[in-house]
Amino acid sequence: MRQLDNAKEIIQNNWRDGFTVPTSELYPFQWMWDSGFVALGTSTYDVKLSMSEIDKMFSGQWENGMIPHILFHSENEKTYFPNYDFWNSQVNVGAPSAPKSSGITQPAVFGFILKDILQNHWDNTDVRDFVKQIYPKLIKYHNFLYKYRDPYHEGLFFIYHPWESGRDNSPLWDESMGKIKIKEGSIPPYKRRDTSIAHVDERPTQDQYDRYVYLLELGKKYNYDGKEIAKESPFLIQDNMMNAILIKSNDSLIEIAKDLNLDSGQVVEWQKQSRSNYDQKFWNEELSTYVCYDLRHEKQMLHREIGGLIPLFANIPDQNKAKELEKYLTDLNSRGYYLCPSFDVDSPHFDSKRYWRGPIWPQMNWMIHQGLKNYGFTETAEIVKSDLNTLIHKLGFFEYFEAQKAIVETIDHGYGGKDFSWTASSYIHLNTAK
Ligand code: GLC
């Protein structure tokens, strides 16, 4: 009970003008998928907060439909790099002049989040009206992904920047990022801010950061939506997690449309091939998991990592494949790891401390918990939930957590930013939602 109160207090303290920041120092603006997960949590105790949060996010939607990964509502805040002036998203004529935004997107979580909110507040006419009002904007967003990011019309879209995946510095991206050649003068000078706020060894390296800036500049050069991005970008990846989340959100849009008597014809069309193409293109028999696909070099990316588990959440695998994914988790559980480490613990790239290269992330546990329940793996779903609870109770509401049980014994705090919004909201939803 006390922890639930703490969680709500964190969200209250991170509340700004109608939305939350992920954490006050490190990330002082509105982040897209963070906001979605916060709206889930707040919907369990004050649905007005959720509606406000979502509304604010959609106030930054571009004319082409894109929802940016960051909205810079307060233009005075200069403590973050890259700030809105560095993104200069105005190069795209459809980018609103306010709020200012970044030029890339993040996982398409709002479909399934709206569905959850609607289901739990069915009797509330304000909520029903709100969902009706957001619905066409969401269709427009999904349409953006298919129109600008699916050159072969496969029902699978690409990303051209690791930050879009939400798993910024996962070892997944090392190979493609390594191919980027940074020559003298090919990126403008810049000054990072994150390493003066968080520990250097918990953040991406300088070399990685230069490459992030290179891809940002590439997007900017083509007004952030040009077809040329796909032609030129050395980083062109169909992400297993983002595509599974989109498929899940499409399903939710179809369900919402049924409930509220709306038109979902276009979504039904997208879904005709997305699920089967996903299953065919991303499943890797040897690794027994779903992998990402490198569209630039036309090959699967052979890593086991957390994105491969998200298809459970979108009901993509058949029961046999689902069982393989569950086994991966039960093995880790029996080997002294909390669930679910973000990267393959047996890989030389695994780093239990550095951001997306190994640690546990709360919102990932939320999705995987749901996914395991979908397939009837209730015991493992329970471990995914109780592991997150244990970590939060022992280490606090941090951004992410150590994966190795033996190390957790020796520490008294989590990693990254503290008093983190999605940690608080995932905790609230996991422990209170019906
Ligand atoms: C980091 C994470 C990303 C998240 C953002 C704000 O960039 O990798 O997933 O949305 O922080 O919390």
CSV table of C-alpha atoms and ligand atoms in Angstrom, one decimal:
chain,number,residue,atom,x,y,z
A,1,MET,CA,0.0,0.0,0.0
A,2,ARG,CA,2.7,2.4,1.0
A,3,GLN,CA,4.6,1.7,-2.2
A,4,LEU,CA,1.5,2.4,-4.3
A,5,ASP,CA,1.2,5.8,-2.6
A,6,ASN,CA,4.9,6.4,-3.3
A,7,ALA,CA,4.3,5.5,-6.9
A,8,LYS,CA,1.4,8.0,-7.2
A,9,GLU,CA,3.5,10.7,-5.5
A,10,ILE,CA,6.3,10.2,-8.1
A,11,ILE,CA,3.8,10.7,-10.9
A,12,GLN,CA,2.4,13.7,-9.2
A,13,ASN,CA,5.9,15.2,-8.8
A,14,ASN,CA,6.7,14.5,-12.4
A,15,TRP,CA,3.5,16.1,-13.5
A,16,ARG,CA,4.0,19.4,-15.5
A,17,ASP,CA,1.4,21.3,-17.5
A,18,GLY,CA,-1.0,18.4,-18.3
A,19,PHE,CA,1.6,15.6,-18.8
A,20,THR,CA,4.5,13.9,-17.1
A,21,VAL,CA,8.2,14.0,-17.7
A,22,PRO,CA,9.9,10.6,-17.4
A,23,THR,CA,12.1,11.9,-14.6
A,24,SER,CA,12.8,15.5,-13.7
A,25,GLU,CA,16.5,15.9,-14.2
A,26,LEU,CA,17.6,13.5,-17.0
A,27,TYR,CA,14.6,13.8,-19.2
A,28,PRO,CA,12.7,17.1,-18.7
A,29,PHE,CA,10.2,16.8,-21.6
A,30,GLN,CA,7.4,14.6,-22.7
A,31,TRP,CA,8.5,11.3,-24.2
A,32,MET,CA,6.1,9.3,-26.4
A,33,TRP,CA,6.0,5.7,-25.2
A,34,ASP,CA,6.8,6.8,-21.6
A,35,SER,CA,3.6,8.9,-21.8
A,36,GLY,CA,1.6,5.9,-23.0
A,37,PHE,CA,2.7,3.8,-20.0
A,38,VAL,CA,2.0,6.6,-17.6
A,39,ALA,CA,-1.5,7.0,-19.0
A,40,LEU,CA,-2.0,3.3,-18.3
A,41,GLY,CA,-1.0,3.6,-14.7
A,42,THR,CA,-2.9,6.8,-14.0
A,43,SER,CA,-6.1,5.4,-15.6
A,44,THR,CA,-6.4,3.0,-12.6
A,45,TYR,CA,-7.0,5.9,-10.2
A,46,ASP,CA,-7.6,9.1,-12.1
A,47,VAL,CA,-8.6,8.7,-15.7
A,48,LYS,CA,-8.6,12.5,-16.3
A,49,LEU,CA,-4.8,12.4,-15.9
A,50,SER,CA,-4.5,9.7,-18.6
A,51,MET,CA,-6.7,11.7,-21.0
A,52,SER,CA,-4.7,14.8,-20.4
A,53,GLU,CA,-1.4,13.0,-20.9
A,54,ILE,CA,-2.6,11.4,-24.2
A,55,ASP,CA,-4.1,14.6,-25.4
A,56,LYS,CA,-0.9,16.5,-24.8
A,57,MET,CA,1.0,13.9,-26.8
A,58,PHE,CA,-1.3,14.2,-29.8
A,59,SER,CA,-1.0,17.9,-29.7
A,60,GLY,CA,2.4,17.4,-31.2
A,61,GLN,CA,1.3,15.2,-34.1
A,62,TRP,CA,2.7,16.2,-37.5
A,63,GLU,CA,0.5,16.6,-40.6
A,64,ASN,CA,2.0,13.5,-42.1
A,65,GLY,CA,0.7,11.6,-39.0
A,66,MET,CA,4.0,11.1,-37.2
A,67,ILE,CA,3.9,11.3,-33.4
A,68,PRO,CA,7.4,12.6,-32.4
A,69,HIS,CA,9.4,10.8,-29.7
A,70,ILE,CA,9.9,14.0,-27.7
A,71,LEU,CA,7.7,17.0,-27.3
A,72,PHE,CA,9.5,20.1,-25.9
A,73,HIS,CA,6.6,21.8,-24.3
A,74,SER,CA,8.9,24.1,-22.3
A,75,GLU,CA,11.3,25.9,-24.7
A,76,ASN,CA,13.3,27.4,-21.9
A,77,GLU,CA,14.6,24.1,-20.6
A,78,LYS,CA,18.1,23.9,-22.0
A,79,THR,CA,19.5,21.0,-20.0
A,80,TYR,CA,18.8,18.4,-22.6
A,81,PHE,CA,20.8,17.4,-25.7
A,82,PRO,CA,19.6,17.2,-28.5
A,83,ASN,CA,17.2,20.0,-27.8
A,84,TYR,CA,14.5,21.2,-30.2
A,85,ASP,CA,16.8,23.7,-31.9
A,86,PHE,CA,19.3,20.9,-32.8
A,87,TRP,CA,16.4,18.8,-34.2
A,88,ASN,CA,15.1,21.7,-36.1
A,89,SER,CA,12.0,19.7,-37.1
A,90,GLN,CA,10.6,22.7,-38.8
A,91,VAL,CA,12.5,21.5,-41.9
A,92,ASN,CA,9.3,19.4,-42.3
A,93,VAL,CA,6.5,21.7,-43.3
A,94,GLY,CA,3.9,19.6,-41.5
A,95,ALA,CA,5.7,19.8,-38.1
A,96,PRO,CA,3.7,22.1,-35.7
A,97,SER,CA,5.5,25.2,-34.6
A,98,ALA,CA,4.3,24.4,-31.1
A,99,PRO,CA,5.0,22.3,-29.3
A,100,LYS,CA,8.4,21.9,-30.7
A,101,SER,CA,9.4,18.3,-31.3
A,102,SER,CA,12.1,15.8,-32.3
A,103,GLY,CA,12.0,14.4,-35.8
A,104,ILE,CA,11.7,10.7,-35.1
A,105,THR,CA,9.1,8.4,-33.5
A,106,GLN,CA,8.9,5.7,-30.8
A,107,PRO,CA,6.9,2.4,-30.2
A,108,ALA,CA,3.2,2.7,-31.3
A,109,VAL,CA,1.8,2.0,-27.8
A,110,PHE,CA,-1.3,4.2,-27.8
A,111,GLY,CA,-3.7,1.7,-29.6
A,112,PHE,CA,-3.5,-0.9,-26.8
A,113,ILE,CA,-3.4,1.7,-24.1
A,114,LEU,CA,-6.6,3.4,-25.3
A,115,LYS,CA,-8.2,0.0,-25.5
A,116,ASP,CA,-7.3,-0.8,-21.9
A,117,ILE,CA,-8.6,2.6,-20.7
A,118,LEU,CA,-11.8,2.2,-22.7
A,119,GLN,CA,-12.4,-1.3,-21.3
A,120,ASN,CA,-11.9,-0.2,-17.7
A,121,HIS,CA,-14.0,3.0,-18.0
A,122,TRP,CA,-16.8,1.8,-20.3
A,123,ASP,CA,-19.5,3.5,-18.3
A,124,ASN,CA,-17.7,6.9,-18.5
A,125,THR,CA,-19.1,8.9,-21.4
A,126,ASP,CA,-16.2,11.4,-21.2
A,127,VAL,CA,-13.8,8.5,-21.8
A,128,ARG,CA,-15.8,7.1,-24.7
A,129,ASP,CA,-15.9,10.5,-26.3
A,130,PHE,CA,-12.2,11.0,-25.8
A,131,VAL,CA,-11.4,7.7,-27.4
A,132,LYS,CA,-13.6,8.6,-30.4
A,133,GLN,CA,-11.7,11.8,-30.7
A,134,ILE,CA,-8.2,10.2,-30.6
A,135,TYR,CA,-9.1,7.2,-32.8
A,136,PRO,CA,-8.7,9.0,-36.2
A,137,LYS,CA,-5.5,10.5,-35.0
A,138,LEU,CA,-4.2,7.1,-34.2
A,139,ILE,CA,-5.2,5.7,-37.6
A,140,LYS,CA,-3.3,8.6,-39.1
A,141,TYR,CA,-0.2,7.7,-37.1
A,142,HIS,CA,-0.3,4.1,-38.1
A,143,ASN,CA,-0.8,5.2,-41.6
A,144,PHE,CA,2.4,7.3,-41.4
A,145,LEU,CA,4.3,4.2,-40.4
A,146,TYR,CA,3.0,2.2,-43.4
A,147,LYS,CA,3.2,5.0,-45.9
A,148,TYR,CA,6.7,6.3,-45.1
A,149,ARG,CA,8.4,3.3,-43.5
A,150,ASP,CA,7.2,0.2,-45.4
A,151,PRO,CA,8.8,0.5,-48.9
A,152,TYR,CA,8.0,-3.1,-49.9
A,153,HIS,CA,4.4,-3.0,-48.5
A,154,GLU,CA,5.0,-6.0,-46.2
A,155,GLY,CA,3.0,-4.7,-43.3
A,156,LEU,CA,6.3,-4.2,-41.5
A,157,PHE,CA,7.9,-0.9,-41.0
A,158,PHE,CA,11.5,0.2,-40.6
A,159,ILE,CA,13.3,2.6,-38.2
A,160,TYR,CA,16.4,4.6,-39.2
A,161,HIS,CA,17.5,5.6,-35.7
A,162,PRO,CA,18.1,3.4,-32.6
A,163,TRP,CA,16.3,6.0,-30.5
A,164,GLU,CA,13.1,5.1,-32.3
A,165,SER,CA,13.2,1.6,-31.0
A,166,GLY,CA,13.1,2.8,-27.4
A,167,ARG,CA,16.1,0.4,-26.8
A,168,ASP,CA,18.7,3.1,-27.6
A,169,ASN,CA,22.0,1.4,-27.1
A,170,SER,CA,21.1,-2.3,-27.4
A,171,PRO,CA,24.0,-4.4,-28.9
A,172,LEU,CA,21.4,-5.1,-31.6
A,173,TRP,CA,22.4,-1.9,-33.3
A,174,ASP,CA,26.2,-2.2,-32.9
A,175,GLU,CA,26.8,-3.7,-36.3
A,176,SER,CA,24.9,-1.2,-38.4
A,177,MET,CA,26.1,1.7,-36.3
A,178,GLY,CA,29.6,0.4,-36.7
A,179,LYS,CA,29.3,0.8,-40.4
A,180,ILE,CA,28.7,4.6,-40.1
A,181,LYS,CA,31.8,6.5,-41.1
A,182,ILE,CA,32.2,9.7,-39.2
A,183,LYS,CA,34.6,12.0,-41.1
A,184,GLU,CA,35.9,15.3,-39.9
A,185,GLY,CA,33.1,17.8,-40.2
A,186,SER,CA,30.4,15.2,-41.0
A,187,ILE,CA,28.5,16.0,-37.8
A,188,PRO,CA,28.1,19.5,-36.2
A,189,PRO,CA,29.8,20.1,-32.9
A,190,TYR,CA,27.6,19.3,-29.8
A,191,LYS,CA,27.7,19.0,-26.1
A,192,ARG,CA,26.1,16.0,-24.3
A,193,ARG,CA,24.2,16.7,-21.1
A,194,ASP,CA,23.2,13.2,-20.0
A,195,THR,CA,26.7,12.3,-18.6
A,196,SER,CA,26.7,15.2,-16.2
A,197,ILE,CA,23.5,14.0,-14.7
A,198,ALA,CA,23.8,10.1,-14.8
A,199,HIS,CA,26.9,7.9,-14.3
A,200,VAL,CA,29.1,7.7,-17.4
A,201,ASP,CA,29.2,3.9,-17.2
A,202,GLU,CA,25.4,3.6,-17.2
A,203,ARG,CA,25.1,5.7,-20.4
A,204,PRO,CA,25.9,5.2,-24.1
A,205,THR,CA,29.5,5.8,-25.0
A,206,GLN,CA,30.8,8.9,-26.8
A,207,ASP,CA,31.5,7.0,-30.0
A,208,GLN,CA,27.8,5.7,-30.0
A,209,TYR,CA,26.6,9.3,-29.4
A,210,ASP,CA,28.4,10.6,-32.5
A,211,ARG,CA,26.6,8.0,-34.6
A,212,TYR,CA,23.2,8.9,-33.1
A,213,VAL,CA,23.9,12.5,-34.2
A,214,TYR,CA,24.9,11.4,-37.6
A,215,LEU,CA,21.6,9.6,-38.2
A,216,LEU,CA,19.7,12.6,-36.8
A,217,GLU,CA,21.5,14.8,-39.3
A,218,LEU,CA,20.5,12.3,-42.1
A,219,GLY,CA,16.8,12.6,-41.1
A,220,LYS,CA,17.1,16.3,-41.0
A,221,LYS,CA,18.7,16.5,-44.5
A,222,TYR,CA,15.6,14.7,-45.9
A,223,ASN,CA,13.0,16.7,-43.8
A,224,TYR,CA,12.5,13.6,-41.6
A,225,ASP,CA,10.1,11.8,-44.0
A,226,GLY,CA,11.7,11.6,-47.4
A,227,LYS,CA,12.0,8.3,-49.3
A,228,GLU,CA,15.7,9.2,-49.6
A,229,ILE,CA,16.1,8.3,-45.9
A,230,ALA,CA,15.5,4.7,-46.9
A,231,LYS,CA,17.9,4.9,-49.8
A,232,GLU,CA,20.7,6.4,-47.9
A,233,SER,CA,20.5,5.4,-44.3
A,234,PRO,CA,23.2,2.9,-43.2
A,235,PHE,CA,20.8,2.0,-40.4
A,236,LEU,CA,17.6,0.6,-41.8
A,237,ILE,CA,16.0,-2.0,-39.5
A,238,GLN,CA,12.6,-3.7,-39.1
A,239,ASP,CA,12.5,-3.9,-35.3
A,240,ASN,CA,10.9,-7.0,-33.8
A,241,MET,CA,9.5,-5.1,-30.8
A,242,MET,CA,8.2,-2.1,-32.6
A,243,ASN,CA,6.4,-4.1,-35.3
A,244,ALA,CA,4.9,-6.4,-32.6
A,245,ILE,CA,3.6,-3.4,-30.7
A,246,LEU,CA,2.1,-2.0,-33.9
A,247,ILE,CA,0.3,-5.2,-34.6
A,248,LYS,CA,-1.0,-5.3,-31.1
A,249,SER,CA,-2.2,-1.7,-31.3
A,250,ASN,CA,-3.8,-2.5,-34.7
A,251,ASP,CA,-5.8,-5.3,-33.1
A,252,SER,CA,-6.8,-2.9,-30.3
A,253,LEU,CA,-8.0,-0.3,-32.9
A,254,ILE,CA,-10.2,-3.0,-34.5
A,255,GLU,CA,-11.7,-3.9,-31.1
A,256,ILE,CA,-12.2,-0.2,-30.3
A,257,ALA,CA,-14.0,0.3,-33.6
A,258,LYS,CA,-16.3,-2.6,-32.9
A,259,ASP,CA,-17.1,-1.3,-29.4
A,260,LEU,CA,-17.7,2.3,-30.5
A,261,ASN,CA,-19.1,1.6,-34.0
A,262,LEU,CA,-16.2,3.3,-35.9
A,263,ASP,CA,-14.6,2.4,-39.2
A,264,SER,CA,-11.6,0.1,-39.0
A,265,GLY,CA,-11.5,-0.9,-42.7
A,266,GLN,CA,-8.0,0.4,-43.2
A,267,VAL,CA,-6.6,-1.3,-40.1
A,268,VAL,CA,-8.2,-4.6,-41.2
A,269,GLU,CA,-6.3,-4.3,-44.5
A,270,TRP,CA,-3.0,-3.7,-42.8
A,271,GLN,CA,-3.5,-6.6,-40.5
A,272,LYS,CA,-4.2,-9.0,-43.4
A,273,GLN,CA,-0.5,-9.5,-44.0
A,274,SER,CA,1.4,-8.0,-41.0
A,275,ARG,CA,1.0,-10.9,-38.6
A,276,SER,CA,2.0,-13.7,-41.1
A,277,ASN,CA,4.8,-11.7,-42.6
A,278,TYR,CA,6.1,-10.9,-39.1
A,279,ASP,CA,6.1,-14.6,-38.2
A,280,GLN,CA,7.8,-15.6,-41.4
A,281,LYS,CA,10.4,-12.9,-41.6
A,282,PHE,CA,11.4,-12.6,-37.9
A,283,TRP,CA,11.3,-16.1,-36.5
A,284,ASN,CA,14.7,-17.8,-36.2
A,285,GLU,CA,14.5,-21.5,-35.7
A,286,GLU,CA,18.1,-21.9,-34.4
A,287,LEU,CA,17.8,-19.2,-31.8
A,288,SER,CA,14.2,-20.1,-31.1
A,289,THR,CA,13.2,-16.5,-31.0
A,290,TYR,CA,12.0,-13.6,-33.1
A,291,VAL,CA,14.9,-11.4,-34.3
A,292,CYS,CA,15.1,-8.0,-36.0
A,293,TYR,CA,15.6,-7.8,-39.8
A,294,ASP,CA,18.3,-5.6,-41.3
A,295,LEU,CA,16.6,-4.1,-44.4
A,296,ARG,CA,19.8,-2.4,-45.6
A,297,HIS,CA,21.7,-5.7,-45.9
A,298,GLU,CA,18.7,-8.0,-46.3
A,299,LYS,CA,19.4,-10.4,-43.4
A,300,GLN,CA,18.1,-11.4,-40.0
A,301,MET,CA,20.0,-10.0,-37.1
A,302,LEU,CA,21.0,-13.0,-35.0
A,303,HIS,CA,20.6,-12.0,-31.4
A,304,ARG,CA,18.4,-13.1,-28.5
A,305,GLU,CA,17.0,-10.2,-26.7
A,306,ILE,CA,13.9,-8.7,-25.1
A,307,GLY,CA,12.3,-7.5,-28.3
A,308,GLY,CA,11.9,-11.1,-29.4
A,309,LEU,CA,9.5,-11.7,-26.4
A,310,ILE,CA,7.0,-9.0,-27.3
A,311,PRO,CA,5.3,-11.0,-30.0
A,312,LEU,CA,3.7,-12.9,-27.1
A,313,PHE,CA,2.0,-9.7,-26.2
A,314,ALA,CA,0.7,-9.3,-29.8
A,315,ASN,CA,-0.5,-13.0,-30.1
A,316,ILE,CA,1.9,-13.6,-33.0
A,317,PRO,CA,3.5,-17.0,-32.2
A,318,ASP,CA,1.7,-20.3,-32.3
A,319,GLN,CA,1.6,-22.3,-29.1
A,320,ASN,CA,4.9,-24.2,-29.9
A,321,LYS,CA,6.9,-21.0,-30.5
A,322,ALA,CA,5.3,-19.4,-27.5
A,323,LYS,CA,6.5,-22.3,-25.4
A,324,GLU,CA,10.1,-21.8,-26.7
A,325,LEU,CA,9.9,-18.1,-25.7
A,326,GLU,CA,8.6,-19.0,-22.2
A,327,LYS,CA,11.3,-21.6,-21.8
A,328,TYR,CA,14.0,-19.0,-22.5
A,329,LEU,CA,12.6,-17.1,-19.5
A,330,THR,CA,12.2,-20.1,-17.2
A,331,ASP,CA,15.9,-21.0,-17.9
A,332,LEU,CA,17.0,-17.5,-17.0
A,333,ASN,CA,15.0,-17.7,-13.8
A,334,SER,CA,16.7,-20.9,-12.8
A,335,ARG,CA,20.1,-19.5,-13.5
A,336,GLY,CA,20.0,-16.6,-11.0
A,337,TYR,CA,18.6,-13.8,-13.2
A,338,TYR,CA,15.7,-11.6,-12.5
A,339,LEU,CA,13.2,-11.4,-15.4
A,340,CYS,CA,13.5,-10.1,-18.0
A,341,PRO,CA,17.1,-9.1,-18.9
A,342,SER,CA,17.1,-6.8,-21.9
A,343,PHE,CA,19.8,-8.7,-23.7
A,344,ASP,CA,21.2,-12.2,-24.1
A,345,VAL,CA,23.1,-12.9,-20.9
A,346,ASP,CA,25.4,-15.4,-22.7
A,347,SER,CA,26.5,-12.9,-25.3
A,348,PRO,CA,29.9,-11.1,-24.9
A,349,HIS,CA,27.9,-7.9,-25.4
A,350,PHE,CA,25.8,-8.4,-22.3
A,351,ASP,CA,26.4,-5.7,-19.7
A,352,SER,CA,24.1,-6.0,-16.7
A,353,LYS,CA,24.5,-2.3,-15.9
A,354,ARG,CA,24.6,-0.4,-19.1
A,355,TYR,CA,21.2,0.7,-20.2
A,356,TRP,CA,19.7,-1.6,-22.9
A,357,ARG,CA,22.6,-3.9,-23.0
A,358,GLY,CA,21.3,-6.2,-20.2
A,359,PRO,CA,19.3,-4.5,-17.4
A,360,ILE,CA,15.6,-5.0,-16.5
A,361,TRP,CA,13.1,-2.4,-17.7
A,362,PRO,CA,9.7,-2.0,-16.0
A,363,GLN,CA,7.5,-1.3,-19.0
A,364,MET,CA,9.0,-4.4,-20.7
A,365,ASN,CA,8.0,-6.6,-17.8
A,366,TRP,CA,4.5,-5.1,-18.0
A,367,MET,CA,4.1,-6.2,-21.7
A,368,ILE,CA,5.7,-9.6,-21.2
A,369,HIS,CA,3.6,-10.3,-18.2
A,370,GLN,CA,0.5,-9.6,-20.3
A,371,GLY,CA,1.9,-11.7,-23.2
A,372,LEU,CA,2.6,-14.7,-21.0
A,373,LYS,CA,-0.9,-14.5,-19.6
A,374,ASN,CA,-2.3,-14.5,-23.1
A,375,TYR,CA,-0.8,-17.9,-23.7
A,376,GLY,CA,-1.8,-19.3,-20.3
A,377,PHE,CA,1.8,-19.3,-18.8
A,378,THR,CA,0.5,-17.9,-15.5
A,379,GLU,CA,3.3,-19.1,-13.3
A,380,THR,CA,6.0,-17.4,-15.4
A,381,ALA,CA,3.8,-14.3,-15.8
A,382,GLU,CA,3.7,-14.2,-12.0
A,383,ILE,CA,7.5,-14.4,-11.8
A,384,VAL,CA,7.9,-11.5,-14.3
A,385,LYS,CA,5.6,-9.4,-12.1
A,386,SER,CA,7.0,-10.4,-8.7
A,387,ASP,CA,10.6,-9.9,-9.9
A,388,LEU,CA,9.8,-6.3,-10.9
A,389,ASN,CA,8.1,-5.8,-7.5
A,390,THR,CA,11.1,-7.2,-5.7
A,391,LEU,CA,13.5,-5.0,-7.5
A,392,ILE,CA,11.4,-1.9,-6.9
A,393,HIS,CA,10.9,-2.7,-3.2
A,394,LYS,CA,14.6,-3.2,-2.7
A,395,LEU,CA,16.1,-0.6,-5.0
A,396,GLY,CA,13.5,2.1,-5.5
A,397,PHE,CA,11.5,3.4,-8.4
A,398,PHE,CA,14.5,3.8,-10.8
A,399,GLU,CA,14.6,3.9,-14.6
A,400,TYR,CA,16.0,0.3,-14.9
A,401,PHE,CA,17.5,-2.4,-12.8
A,402,GLU,CA,20.4,-4.9,-12.4
A,403,ALA,CA,19.5,-8.3,-13.8
A,404,GLN,CA,21.8,-10.5,-11.7
A,405,LYS,CA,20.4,-11.6,-8.4
A,406,ALA,CA,23.9,-12.0,-6.8
A,407,ILE,CA,24.7,-8.3,-7.7
A,408,VAL,CA,21.3,-7.1,-6.5
A,409,GLU,CA,22.2,-8.5,-3.0
A,410,THR,CA,25.1,-6.1,-2.9
A,411,ILE,CA,23.5,-2.8,-4.0
A,412,ASP,CA,20.8,-0.5,-2.6
A,413,HIS,CA,19.6,1.5,-5.6
A,414,GLY,CA,18.5,0.9,-9.2
A,415,TYR,CA,20.2,2.4,-12.3
A,416,GLY,CA,19.7,5.5,-14.4
A,417,GLY,CA,17.2,8.2,-13.4
A,418,LYS,CA,15.4,8.0,-10.1
A,419,ASP,CA,11.7,8.5,-9.3
A,420,PHE,CA,10.9,7.4,-12.8
A,421,SER,CA,7.4,7.8,-14.2
A,422,TRP,CA,7.0,4.6,-16.1
A,423,THR,CA,8.4,2.6,-13.3
A,424,ALA,CA,5.8,4.0,-11.0
A,425,SER,CA,3.0,3.6,-13.5
A,426,SER,CA,3.9,0.1,-14.6
A,427,TYR,CA,4.0,-0.8,-10.9
A,428,ILE,CA,0.6,0.7,-10.2
A,429,HIS,CA,-1.0,-1.0,-13.2
A,430,LEU,CA,0.6,-4.4,-12.5
A,431,ASN,CA,-0.5,-4.3,-8.9
A,432,THR,CA,-4.0,-2.8,-9.1
A,433,ALA,CA,-5.6,-3.3,-12.5
A,434,LYS,CA,-8.4,-5.8,-12.8
B,1,GLC,C1,15.7,6.6,-23.0
B,1,GLC,C2,15.1,5.2,-23.3
B,1,GLC,C3,13.8,5.4,-24.0
B,1,GLC,C4,12.9,6.3,-23.2
B,1,GLC,C5,13.6,7.6,-22.8
B,1,GLC,C6,12.8,8.4,-21.8
B,1,GLC,O1,16.0,7.3,-24.2
B,1,GLC,O2,16.0,4.4,-24.0
B,1,GLC,O3,13.2,4.2,-24.2
B,1,GLC,O4,11.7,6.6,-23.8
B,1,GLC,O5,14.8,7.4,-22.2
B,1,GLC,O6,12.5,7.7,-20.6
